[in-house]
XYZ file of C-alpha atoms in Angstrom:
679
model
C 18.041 -25.608 -30.814
C 19.363 -25.967 -27.302
C 22.750 -27.480 -26.538
C 21.099 -30.374 -24.653
C 19.000 -31.312 -27.671
C 22.006 -31.062 -29.954
C 23.997 -33.320 -27.609
C 21.253 -35.942 -27.482
C 20.950 -35.929 -31.242
C 24.708 -36.456 -31.563
C 24.613 -39.433 -29.181
C 21.701 -40.871 -31.139
C 23.594 -40.642 -34.441
C 26.731 -42.134 -32.925
C 24.802 -45.098 -31.525
C 23.085 -45.721 -34.850
C 26.441 -45.727 -36.600
C 27.806 -48.035 -33.905
C 24.919 -50.486 -34.369
C 25.319 -50.369 -38.151
C 29.038 -51.106 -37.900
C 28.359 -54.046 -35.611
C 25.755 -55.397 -38.003
C 27.954 -55.311 -41.099
C 31.273 -56.206 -39.474
C 32.743 -59.659 -40.163
C 31.480 -62.019 -37.491
C 34.303 -63.708 -35.608
C 34.234 -67.497 -35.615
C 35.811 -68.058 -32.278
C 33.885 -68.370 -29.044
C 35.589 -65.247 -27.619
C 34.636 -63.247 -30.685
C 30.984 -64.169 -30.243
C 31.043 -63.044 -26.632
C 32.691 -59.743 -27.518
C 30.220 -59.062 -30.323
C 27.295 -59.817 -28.039
C 28.748 -57.520 -25.385
C 29.136 -54.711 -27.888
C 25.556 -55.219 -29.062
C 24.260 -54.880 -25.485
C 26.195 -51.635 -24.966
C 24.214 -49.463 -27.426
C 20.714 -49.983 -25.872
C 22.072 -49.450 -22.386
C 23.738 -46.174 -23.355
C 20.571 -45.060 -25.152
C 18.406 -45.820 -22.111
C 20.637 -43.652 -19.922
C 20.908 -40.645 -22.238
C 18.248 -40.516 -24.970
C 14.528 -39.992 -25.159
C 12.101 -42.913 -25.149
C 11.525 -42.776 -28.899
C 15.220 -42.611 -29.669
C 15.860 -45.503 -27.263
C 13.238 -47.583 -29.064
C 14.936 -46.857 -32.384
C 18.343 -47.889 -31.029
C 16.897 -51.038 -29.437
C 15.031 -51.974 -32.643
C 18.072 -51.405 -34.807
C 20.171 -53.507 -32.449
C 17.645 -56.373 -32.468
C 17.344 -56.267 -36.251
C 21.110 -56.328 -36.668
C 21.568 -59.203 -34.179
C 18.772 -61.245 -35.767
C 20.167 -60.685 -39.241
C 23.721 -61.499 -38.245
C 23.082 -64.406 -35.897
C 19.949 -65.653 -37.590
C 21.149 -65.900 -41.126
C 24.571 -64.526 -41.920
C 26.385 -66.537 -39.215
C 24.568 -69.816 -39.727
C 27.815 -71.775 -39.289
C 27.920 -70.855 -35.570
C 26.534 -73.380 -33.084
C 22.835 -72.954 -32.425
C 23.388 -72.683 -28.682
C 25.730 -69.738 -29.082
C 23.356 -67.951 -31.431
C 20.386 -68.504 -29.139
C 22.352 -67.311 -26.101
C 23.553 -64.164 -27.894
C 20.104 -63.295 -29.259
C 18.567 -63.925 -25.825
C 21.122 -61.707 -24.092
C 20.647 -58.885 -26.567
C 16.858 -59.226 -26.383
C 16.948 -59.086 -22.574
C 19.315 -56.107 -22.701
C 17.054 -54.160 -25.075
C 13.989 -54.968 -22.938
C 15.824 -53.839 -19.815
C 16.961 -50.700 -21.638
C 13.373 -49.833 -22.589
C 12.206 -50.301 -19.001
C 15.156 -48.343 -17.584
C 14.585 -45.535 -20.087
C 10.909 -45.368 -19.138
C 11.709 -45.231 -15.424
C 14.418 -42.632 -16.010
C 12.143 -40.411 -18.066
C 9.317 -40.614 -15.507
C 11.727 -39.681 -12.750
C 13.176 -36.858 -14.814
C 9.672 -35.605 -15.566
C 8.786 -35.715 -11.865
C 12.002 -33.883 -10.974
C 11.320 -31.361 -13.728
C 7.841 -30.729 -12.369
C 9.267 -30.251 -8.898
C 11.886 -27.847 -10.250
C 9.232 -25.891 -12.145
C 7.119 -25.725 -9.000
C 10.112 -24.581 -6.984
C 10.995 -21.967 -9.595
C 7.418 -20.672 -9.655
C 7.314 -20.524 -5.864
C 10.664 -18.730 -5.820
C 9.431 -16.287 -8.453
C 6.260 -15.639 -6.484
C 8.260 -15.042 -3.308
C 10.650 -12.757 -5.164
C 7.723 -10.806 -6.563
C 6.298 -10.365 -3.079
C 9.629 -8.973 -1.863
C 10.670 -6.812 -4.807
C 7.366 -5.435 -6.099
C 6.093 -2.543 -4.003
C 9.365 -1.676 -2.287
C 8.435 2.016 -2.623
C 5.243 4.030 -2.798
C 5.985 5.301 -6.288
C 3.487 4.096 -8.903
C 5.848 4.053 -11.883
C 8.626 2.357 -9.966
C 6.250 -0.312 -8.664
C 5.179 -1.063 -12.238
C 8.811 -1.297 -13.366
C 9.568 -3.677 -10.492
C 6.820 -5.975 -11.775
C 8.349 -5.985 -15.269
C 11.847 -6.588 -13.884
C 10.676 -9.566 -11.805
C 8.946 -11.202 -14.783
C 11.860 -10.896 -17.250
C 13.671 -13.153 -18.039
C 12.653 -15.792 -15.480
C 8.992 -15.891 -16.470
C 8.657 -14.127 -19.826
C 10.793 -12.777 -22.640
C 8.885 -9.496 -22.738
C 6.718 -7.765 -20.135
C 4.917 -4.420 -20.249
C 2.755 -2.663 -17.666
C 0.170 -0.094 -18.741
C -1.898 2.057 -16.385
C -4.610 4.673 -16.663
C -3.353 8.263 -16.550
C -5.565 9.033 -13.559
C -3.888 6.239 -11.577
C -0.489 7.837 -12.167
C -1.866 11.104 -10.773
C -3.298 9.424 -7.679
C -6.953 9.569 -8.729
C -9.517 6.838 -9.223
C -9.335 4.996 -12.565
C -12.091 5.833 -15.070
C -14.783 3.291 -15.949
C -13.970 1.034 -18.891
C -15.573 2.190 -22.155
C -18.542 0.185 -23.380
C -17.111 0.107 -26.905
C -13.981 1.168 -28.687
C -10.338 0.720 -27.759
C -9.060 1.061 -24.200
C -6.219 3.587 -24.027
C -3.572 3.176 -21.337
C -0.190 4.741 -20.756
C 2.856 2.508 -20.922
C 4.558 2.836 -17.549
C 7.096 0.007 -17.487
C 8.813 -2.356 -19.889
C 11.116 -5.320 -19.432
C 12.722 -7.223 -22.311
C 15.361 -9.890 -22.834
C 17.242 -11.258 -25.800
C 18.652 -8.108 -27.363
C 15.327 -6.400 -27.960
C 15.326 -2.702 -28.718
C 12.829 -0.069 -27.564
C 10.856 -0.532 -30.779
C 9.795 -3.979 -29.576
C 7.186 -2.723 -27.141
C 7.650 1.024 -27.009
C 9.381 3.175 -24.446
C 7.501 3.940 -21.201
C 5.514 7.149 -21.348
C 3.595 6.626 -24.571
C -0.078 5.810 -24.993
C -1.190 2.367 -26.122
C -4.691 1.494 -27.332
C -5.972 -2.071 -26.969
C -8.624 -3.024 -29.565
C -11.792 -4.437 -27.979
C -11.551 -7.646 -30.064
C -7.942 -8.347 -29.057
C -7.015 -10.790 -26.313
C -5.674 -8.026 -23.987
C -8.748 -5.903 -24.725
C -11.125 -8.752 -23.854
C -9.083 -9.494 -20.759
C -9.535 -5.901 -19.599
C -13.254 -5.977 -20.335
C -13.819 -9.303 -18.550
C -11.480 -8.501 -15.658
C -9.662 -11.852 -15.697
C -6.328 -13.144 -16.953
C -6.213 -14.683 -20.433
C -3.650 -16.938 -22.141
C -3.345 -17.267 -25.907
C -0.957 -18.125 -28.705
C 0.326 -15.267 -30.854
C 0.186 -16.596 -34.398
C 0.636 -13.316 -36.231
C -1.856 -11.312 -38.246
C -5.097 -10.594 -36.406
C -4.026 -12.906 -33.607
C -1.177 -10.522 -32.711
C -3.416 -7.452 -32.352
C -2.976 -5.736 -29.026
C 0.100 -7.734 -28.028
C 3.501 -6.029 -27.715
C 5.425 -6.188 -31.004
C 7.562 -9.228 -31.856
C 11.287 -9.193 -31.621
C 13.147 -7.560 -34.485
C 16.592 -7.908 -35.924
C 18.955 -10.748 -34.917
C 16.702 -11.822 -32.056
C 13.799 -12.327 -34.445
C 15.868 -14.478 -36.836
C 17.170 -16.561 -33.939
C 13.721 -17.162 -32.419
C 11.343 -17.228 -35.365
C 10.995 -21.047 -35.274
C 9.341 -20.789 -31.815
C 5.599 -20.285 -31.419
C 4.925 -17.142 -29.384
C 2.395 -17.087 -26.576
C 1.177 -14.378 -24.236
C -0.717 -13.755 -21.009
C -2.733 -10.597 -20.343
C -3.454 -9.892 -16.664
C -5.757 -7.010 -15.637
C -4.366 -5.210 -12.592
C -7.391 -5.102 -10.317
C -7.429 -4.006 -6.683
C -10.352 -3.265 -4.400
C -12.835 -3.885 -7.195
C -11.413 -1.477 -9.796
C -9.172 -2.021 -12.812
C -5.986 0.050 -12.624
C -4.307 -1.162 -15.802
C -2.917 -4.201 -17.557
C 0.219 -6.353 -17.413
C 1.182 -8.308 -20.547
C 3.724 -11.161 -20.607
C 5.027 -12.625 -23.873
C 7.182 -15.688 -24.643
C 8.703 -15.996 -28.107
C 12.339 -16.869 -27.403
C 11.936 -20.185 -25.616
C 10.579 -23.558 -26.715
C 7.854 -23.983 -24.117
C 4.799 -21.699 -24.356
C 2.753 -20.556 -21.369
C 0.629 -23.272 -19.759
C -2.214 -23.252 -17.245
C 0.183 -23.228 -14.303
C 1.901 -20.168 -15.777
C -1.500 -18.499 -16.095
C -2.209 -19.074 -12.390
C 1.236 -17.737 -11.500
C 0.706 -14.635 -13.641
C -2.664 -14.024 -11.978
C -1.126 -14.254 -8.505
C 1.783 -11.946 -9.366
C -0.603 -9.501 -11.038
C -2.928 -9.482 -8.025
C -0.061 -8.700 -5.646
C 1.316 -6.034 -7.945
C -2.126 -4.448 -8.331
C -2.436 -4.010 -4.573
C 1.016 -2.372 -4.480
C 0.098 -0.052 -7.364
C -3.149 0.906 -5.648
C -1.296 1.586 -2.393
C 1.113 3.815 -4.283
C -1.817 5.591 -5.948
C -3.545 6.212 -2.637
C -0.305 7.412 -1.110
C 0.200 9.859 -3.990
C -3.297 11.217 -3.461
C -2.810 11.595 0.288
C 0.594 13.232 -0.204
C -0.899 15.687 -2.697
C -3.836 16.437 -0.395
C -1.570 17.017 2.599
C 0.751 19.226 0.560
C -2.174 21.288 -0.716
C -3.453 21.623 2.844
C -0.087 22.883 4.042
C 0.261 25.291 1.141
C -3.238 26.643 1.697
C -2.443 27.315 5.363
C 0.827 29.129 4.643
C 0.888 32.739 3.389
C 0.507 32.970 -0.383
C 2.864 35.956 -0.485
C 4.586 38.028 2.153
C 3.415 41.600 2.725
C 5.498 44.537 1.512
C 6.398 46.572 4.582
C 8.556 49.616 5.183
C 10.168 48.061 8.262
C 11.587 44.901 6.663
C 12.291 43.234 3.351
C 11.419 39.553 3.578
C 11.902 36.302 1.681
C 10.966 32.750 2.577
C 11.248 29.129 1.536
C 9.193 26.125 2.529
C 10.277 22.570 1.677
C 7.889 19.742 2.590
C 9.194 16.334 3.544
C 9.219 13.574 0.951
C 6.418 11.434 2.397
C 3.075 11.846 4.092
C 4.275 10.077 7.223
C 7.178 12.550 7.526
C 5.216 15.642 6.506
C 4.944 17.909 9.503
C 3.415 21.213 10.515
C 6.105 23.842 9.946
C 4.850 27.357 9.333
C 6.032 30.947 9.117
C 4.337 34.314 8.915
C 5.016 38.033 8.655
C 2.457 40.117 10.531
C 1.952 43.843 10.181
C 1.681 45.449 13.619
C 0.872 48.941 14.804
C 3.451 51.709 14.807
C 5.207 50.361 11.645
C 6.364 47.387 13.676
C 6.390 43.898 12.216
C 5.920 40.486 13.790
C 8.035 37.578 12.543
C 6.981 34.080 13.522
C 8.240 30.572 12.732
C 6.790 27.430 14.277
C 6.920 23.665 14.046
C 4.203 21.280 15.174
C 5.775 18.191 16.731
C 4.432 15.140 14.952
C 3.689 14.318 11.335
C 0.836 13.739 8.955
C -2.415 15.500 8.197
C -3.156 16.020 11.883
C 0.038 18.041 12.279
C -0.843 20.131 9.219
C -4.310 20.866 10.593
C -2.871 21.818 13.988
C -0.374 24.086 12.259
C -3.192 25.982 10.541
C -5.046 26.510 13.797
C -1.925 27.696 15.605
C -1.081 30.122 12.796
C -4.565 31.610 13.020
C -4.203 31.895 16.792
C -0.854 33.675 16.423
C -2.340 36.258 14.044
C -5.260 36.852 16.413
C -2.979 37.293 19.411
C -0.595 39.491 17.410
C -3.474 41.820 16.524
C -3.854 42.388 20.267
C -0.283 43.777 20.293
C 0.861 41.341 22.953
C 4.533 41.121 23.809
C 6.302 37.977 22.509
C 6.412 36.256 25.900
C 2.725 36.970 26.554
C 1.796 35.770 23.099
C 3.566 32.455 23.636
C 1.855 32.069 27.006
C -1.574 32.482 25.404
C -0.567 30.207 22.530
C 0.421 27.545 25.049
C -3.072 27.810 26.523
C -4.581 27.436 23.034
C -2.653 24.256 22.272
C -3.957 22.386 25.304
C -7.564 22.061 24.068
C -6.308 21.288 20.564
C -4.302 18.338 21.905
C -7.268 17.113 23.905
C -9.510 17.227 20.819
C -6.885 15.382 18.783
C -6.520 12.651 21.395
C -10.286 12.143 21.615
C -10.806 12.068 17.857
C -7.773 9.953 16.880
C -7.007 7.567 19.707
C -4.946 5.279 17.495
C -3.115 8.017 15.577
C 0.433 7.802 16.830
C 1.591 10.297 14.192
C -0.664 13.087 15.410
C 0.453 16.410 16.809
C 1.860 16.156 20.330
C 3.096 19.731 20.817
C 4.756 22.580 19.002
C 7.738 24.896 19.060
C 7.568 28.564 18.141
C 9.739 31.658 17.819
C 8.087 35.076 17.815
C 9.934 38.333 17.205
C 8.706 41.934 17.013
C 10.903 44.432 15.167
C 10.483 48.177 15.758
C 11.971 50.254 12.894
C 11.760 53.460 14.926
C 13.613 52.254 18.023
C 15.718 49.758 15.970
C 15.030 47.049 18.522
C 13.789 43.500 18.239
C 12.005 41.695 21.059
C 12.119 37.896 20.849
C 10.806 34.894 22.757
C 10.944 31.221 21.894
C 9.233 28.059 23.035
C 11.560 25.123 22.444
C 12.522 26.511 19.036
C 16.019 27.036 17.559
C 17.427 30.513 18.153
C 17.549 32.826 15.108
C 20.709 33.999 13.380
C 21.497 37.726 13.209
C 23.840 38.908 10.446
C 25.097 42.452 11.053
C 25.836 44.889 8.210
C 29.570 44.263 8.609
C 29.077 40.539 7.867
C 29.306 39.171 11.392
C 26.827 36.341 11.991
C 25.817 34.866 15.337
C 22.905 33.109 16.966
C 20.811 35.474 19.057
C 20.959 34.631 22.746
C 17.256 34.108 23.459
C 16.263 32.162 26.601
C 14.758 28.853 25.531
C 11.348 28.233 26.982
C 9.570 24.876 27.032
C 7.724 23.679 23.925
C 4.107 24.704 23.578
C 1.710 22.280 25.162
C 3.819 21.544 28.232
C 2.128 24.248 30.272
C 2.900 25.742 33.666
C 6.274 27.315 32.819
C 6.754 30.997 31.941
C 8.424 32.361 28.817
C 11.037 35.088 28.821
C 11.474 37.793 26.199
C 14.776 39.380 25.179
C 15.239 42.776 23.540
C 18.232 43.293 21.261
C 19.291 46.311 19.265
C 19.500 45.683 15.534
C 21.325 48.125 13.242
C 19.685 49.109 9.997
C 20.500 46.719 7.154
C 20.894 43.678 9.402
C 19.606 40.239 8.357
C 17.494 38.190 10.738
C 17.073 34.492 9.850
C 14.317 32.405 11.435
C 14.047 28.703 10.616
C 12.729 25.385 11.827
C 14.774 22.506 13.163
C 14.550 20.604 9.873
C 17.193 22.917 8.398
C 19.802 21.934 10.979
C 18.917 18.230 11.038
C 18.647 17.780 7.264
C 21.004 15.305 5.553
C 23.962 17.245 4.213
C 27.373 16.697 2.686
C 29.952 15.343 5.102
C 32.303 18.326 5.075
C 33.216 18.013 8.750
C 31.546 21.272 9.774
C 28.917 21.742 12.430
C 25.506 22.554 10.874
C 25.307 25.764 12.908
C 28.650 26.936 11.522
C 27.602 26.050 7.991
C 24.379 28.022 8.435
C 26.193 31.108 9.707
C 28.642 30.977 6.812
C 25.862 30.628 4.229
C 23.940 33.569 5.700
C 26.966 35.834 6.057
C 28.021 35.544 2.398
C 26.812 38.601 0.449
C 24.113 37.915 -2.141
C 22.296 39.969 -4.727
C 18.897 39.466 -3.068
C 17.207 37.718 -0.181
C 15.804 35.114 -2.572
C 19.343 34.306 -3.674
C 20.357 34.024 -0.019
C 17.526 31.555 0.603
C 18.652 29.394 -2.313
C 22.286 29.540 -1.164
C 21.346 28.517 2.380
C 19.319 25.531 1.186
C 22.065 24.476 -1.206
C 24.654 24.638 1.578
C 22.547 22.844 4.180
C 20.874 20.128 2.096
C 22.209 17.108 0.265
C 19.152 15.701 -1.484
C 15.596 15.987 -0.235
C 14.788 17.048 3.322
C 14.007 14.383 5.904
C 11.680 16.789 7.708
C 9.766 19.904 6.731
C 11.892 23.033 6.458
C 10.674 26.607 6.874
C 13.104 29.487 6.355
C 12.238 33.167 6.826
C 14.735 35.972 6.147
C 14.111 39.615 7.080
C 16.354 42.547 6.096
C 15.712 45.377 8.553
C 15.114 49.005 7.603
C 14.862 52.085 9.798
C 12.410 54.971 9.881
C 14.597 58.053 10.122
C 14.050 61.140 12.220
C 12.385 62.820 9.259
C 9.633 60.206 9.275
C 8.758 60.406 12.976
C 7.493 63.415 14.940
C 6.764 63.415 18.712
C 5.096 66.012 20.949
C 4.416 65.883 24.682
C 0.807 66.923 25.325
C -0.076 68.721 28.583
C -2.960 67.139 30.509
C -5.144 70.185 29.792
C -8.180 70.301 27.472
C -6.787 73.493 25.962
C -3.813 71.445 24.672
C -6.041 69.812 22.057
C -5.741 72.854 19.831
C -1.959 72.804 20.171
C -1.944 69.122 19.172
C -3.896 69.962 16.023
C -1.474 72.761 15.163
C 1.496 70.420 15.718
C -0.052 67.813 13.411
C -0.866 70.396 10.721
C 2.648 71.793 10.763
C 4.190 68.365 10.484
C 1.952 67.430 7.566
C 3.035 70.587 5.736
C 6.648 69.598 6.325
C 5.947 66.182 4.801
C 4.042 67.722 1.905
C 0.738 66.166 2.995
C -1.318 69.286 3.526
C -4.231 67.775 1.606
C -4.721 65.192 4.384
C -4.736 67.826 7.130
C -8.502 67.835 7.753
C -8.769 64.062 8.363
C -5.636 63.847 10.492
C -6.608 66.935 12.541
C -9.939 65.290 13.355
C -8.297 61.982 14.358
C -5.665 63.769 16.493
C -8.335 65.856 18.168
C -10.446 62.826 19.132
C -7.514 60.728 20.397
C -5.930 63.516 22.422
C -9.312 64.512 23.894
C -9.945 60.902 25.044
C -6.468 60.678 26.577
C -6.912 63.942 28.491
C -10.442 63.098 29.612
C -10.112 59.421 30.519
C -6.366 58.779 30.813
C -3.591 60.076 32.984
C -0.448 62.004 32.159
C 2.071 62.296 30.825
C 0.515 62.148 27.353
C 2.497 61.871 24.145
C 1.467 62.348 20.508
C 3.511 60.636 17.796
C 3.093 60.864 14.015
C 4.809 58.333 11.726
C 5.127 58.838 7.971
C 4.997 55.534 6.091
C 2.758 54.618 3.172
C 0.180 56.592 5.068
C 0.242 58.476 8.337
C 0.119 56.692 11.696
C -1.187 58.661 14.632
C -0.391 57.405 18.154
C -1.448 58.862 21.505
C 0.093 57.294 24.655
C -0.797 57.782 28.313
C -0.247 56.036 31.646
C -3.765 54.639 32.013
C -4.540 50.994 31.329
C -8.234 51.653 30.623
C -9.002 50.837 26.987
C -11.635 52.754 25.020
C -14.386 50.774 23.326
C -16.326 51.495 20.208
C -20.021 51.777 21.023
C -23.206 52.900 19.371
C -24.360 56.204 20.829
C -28.065 57.011 21.139
C -29.539 59.885 19.224
C -30.008 61.982 22.372
C -26.413 61.465 23.640
C -23.826 64.179 23.109
C -20.759 61.920 23.541
C -19.652 58.433 22.459
C -19.176 59.050 18.735
C -15.439 59.838 18.668
C -14.151 56.297 18.080
C -16.905 55.677 15.559
C -15.700 58.675 13.555
C -12.095 57.444 13.805
C -13.118 53.974 12.601
C -14.761 55.519 9.544
C -11.850 57.779 8.650
C -8.950 55.363 9.209
C -7.830 52.135 7.615
C -7.512 50.453 10.998
C -7.084 51.410 14.622
C -6.491 49.747 17.948
C -4.885 49.758 21.367
C -1.613 48.261 22.531
C -0.489 48.013 26.121
C 2.993 48.779 27.374
C 4.665 48.590 30.742
C 4.013 52.320 31.161
C 0.347 52.281 30.123
C -1.327 52.109 26.723
C -1.136 53.548 23.222
C -4.149 54.213 21.005
C -3.179 54.258 17.351
C -4.849 54.838 14.013
C -3.584 54.453 10.443
C -4.830 57.037 7.946
C -4.361 56.134 4.284
C -3.409 58.906 1.895
């Protein structure tokens, strides 16, 4: 019983006692005593009309009239008739006025109560519109709905969704028969309820088809019903237990089941229960629950669609990045890629390790300016273009120049296809480095990208001084390459700008200094170094995509490389074969002598016949044997199909059949034709 009801009942009892005392008190005989008694008799109805309910006021007024009539009509017959008539008339008028005043007061209170209820419902609806859907997380949106409903609207609220909705997929069709199984995502309870009341979020809950929530799901509309226990309580969240149940068991419970429907599909169900308050749900509450459920359903569906788009974009990015880095003799590599936390922030960062000719390796890191799926798609196309240009053995500055030309048409296509997409790709930055393990040099060029960090074997770490070119897509400006000498065992770190701009702990240090310190600290492996760098540079999730590529350099010693200057004389072909055979015996690869002799013979013959001196033959021992012949001519040989009556034109065809791969790279001094022979 509420304190207001207890107070009214106390006033009612006091007034009844007061009226009884007046009725049985000795009636004064004086004129003043009559007036005072009449005044006291008028007081009780007036107080009742101001404080009590209409029924209680009628009881007080009736008791007062009965007492006055008994006292002044029969018991006090010795009083003058005029005095008795005046007193009875005054009391009668007072009781009539009290009844009218009580009726007016109650009507006004009822009108004010209705206005307050309407204001509270409007406030609750506004609050639900503000609080529900503050994030694009499905579970959190469901919990926000439960938190808004309890305790202002219901004593218990649960939100159940289909499993597919939580994973971002479309909800399944409702079964034609049998229970409907949903997963409990959110729960809100008041009044000292424990988790056993409605179950912790995460568990499955089956709604019988004949229950009120089950029928509500099947019909697709909100339903209100009393919960009387037994079969009537099937499908509803469990009643309160313990002290709360004993305190509230005199109240009749009622519930509302609201299907969460958005864009024509049912995503789940929201259930609201009242069992701790006197007033059950009414029709106005049903309309309010429908409106809140409709708004929440749209927010849940938006979160579901966002989850699906985020997953699709992440899968697209992962499919465009290398699944694993190649194992190369020149470098030991490790990488990390951290996507941003939302689709709108997800960008087009990428990295790659490319195997080049002559045991060299290409290291590339890039970042498409812009966010969203368009940036991811542009990233994939740029990565493919980089690999194609790298296979042509272009220098880093030339590669960036060609890549800049590639990005122009891509931007034009993006602008034509997505005129209203402000989050599309608008350009890109890129850093390309080529490491030569024989010469122990690294040639780098960058287009608007952060400079890499070089950690020497002695622990010194510094940013490499690489001239910064304009971002890709600007066009018209040249790029400049820089060649630096890198000792064996050095660490080269390439990264995107998200690593330096990520939110980090406020330790007062510049991000560049923190990065150098994290890279310079000795670690057991490159993977451990990657983890240490991310731990030092990040405080929470990244605000932008982060790509990190680490490369530990190795050297090919003098015992793995052999060089011979070839005279520009056809008779030198035999000497080249003898040099190759002798070197293979030194390496213990005499079994591969026939194949390598044939490849050396064809390459040297072409250089003598079609090139210009000086000519150099170089053999490199790696997993296989790499044969390189260099000359000063810029004319590149081409593989062609010789006719049956032609005596020449089959040399490169034979090389292509005997080698794993072959090609031509151009240098400032001419060209180099190379071939890799597997063992």
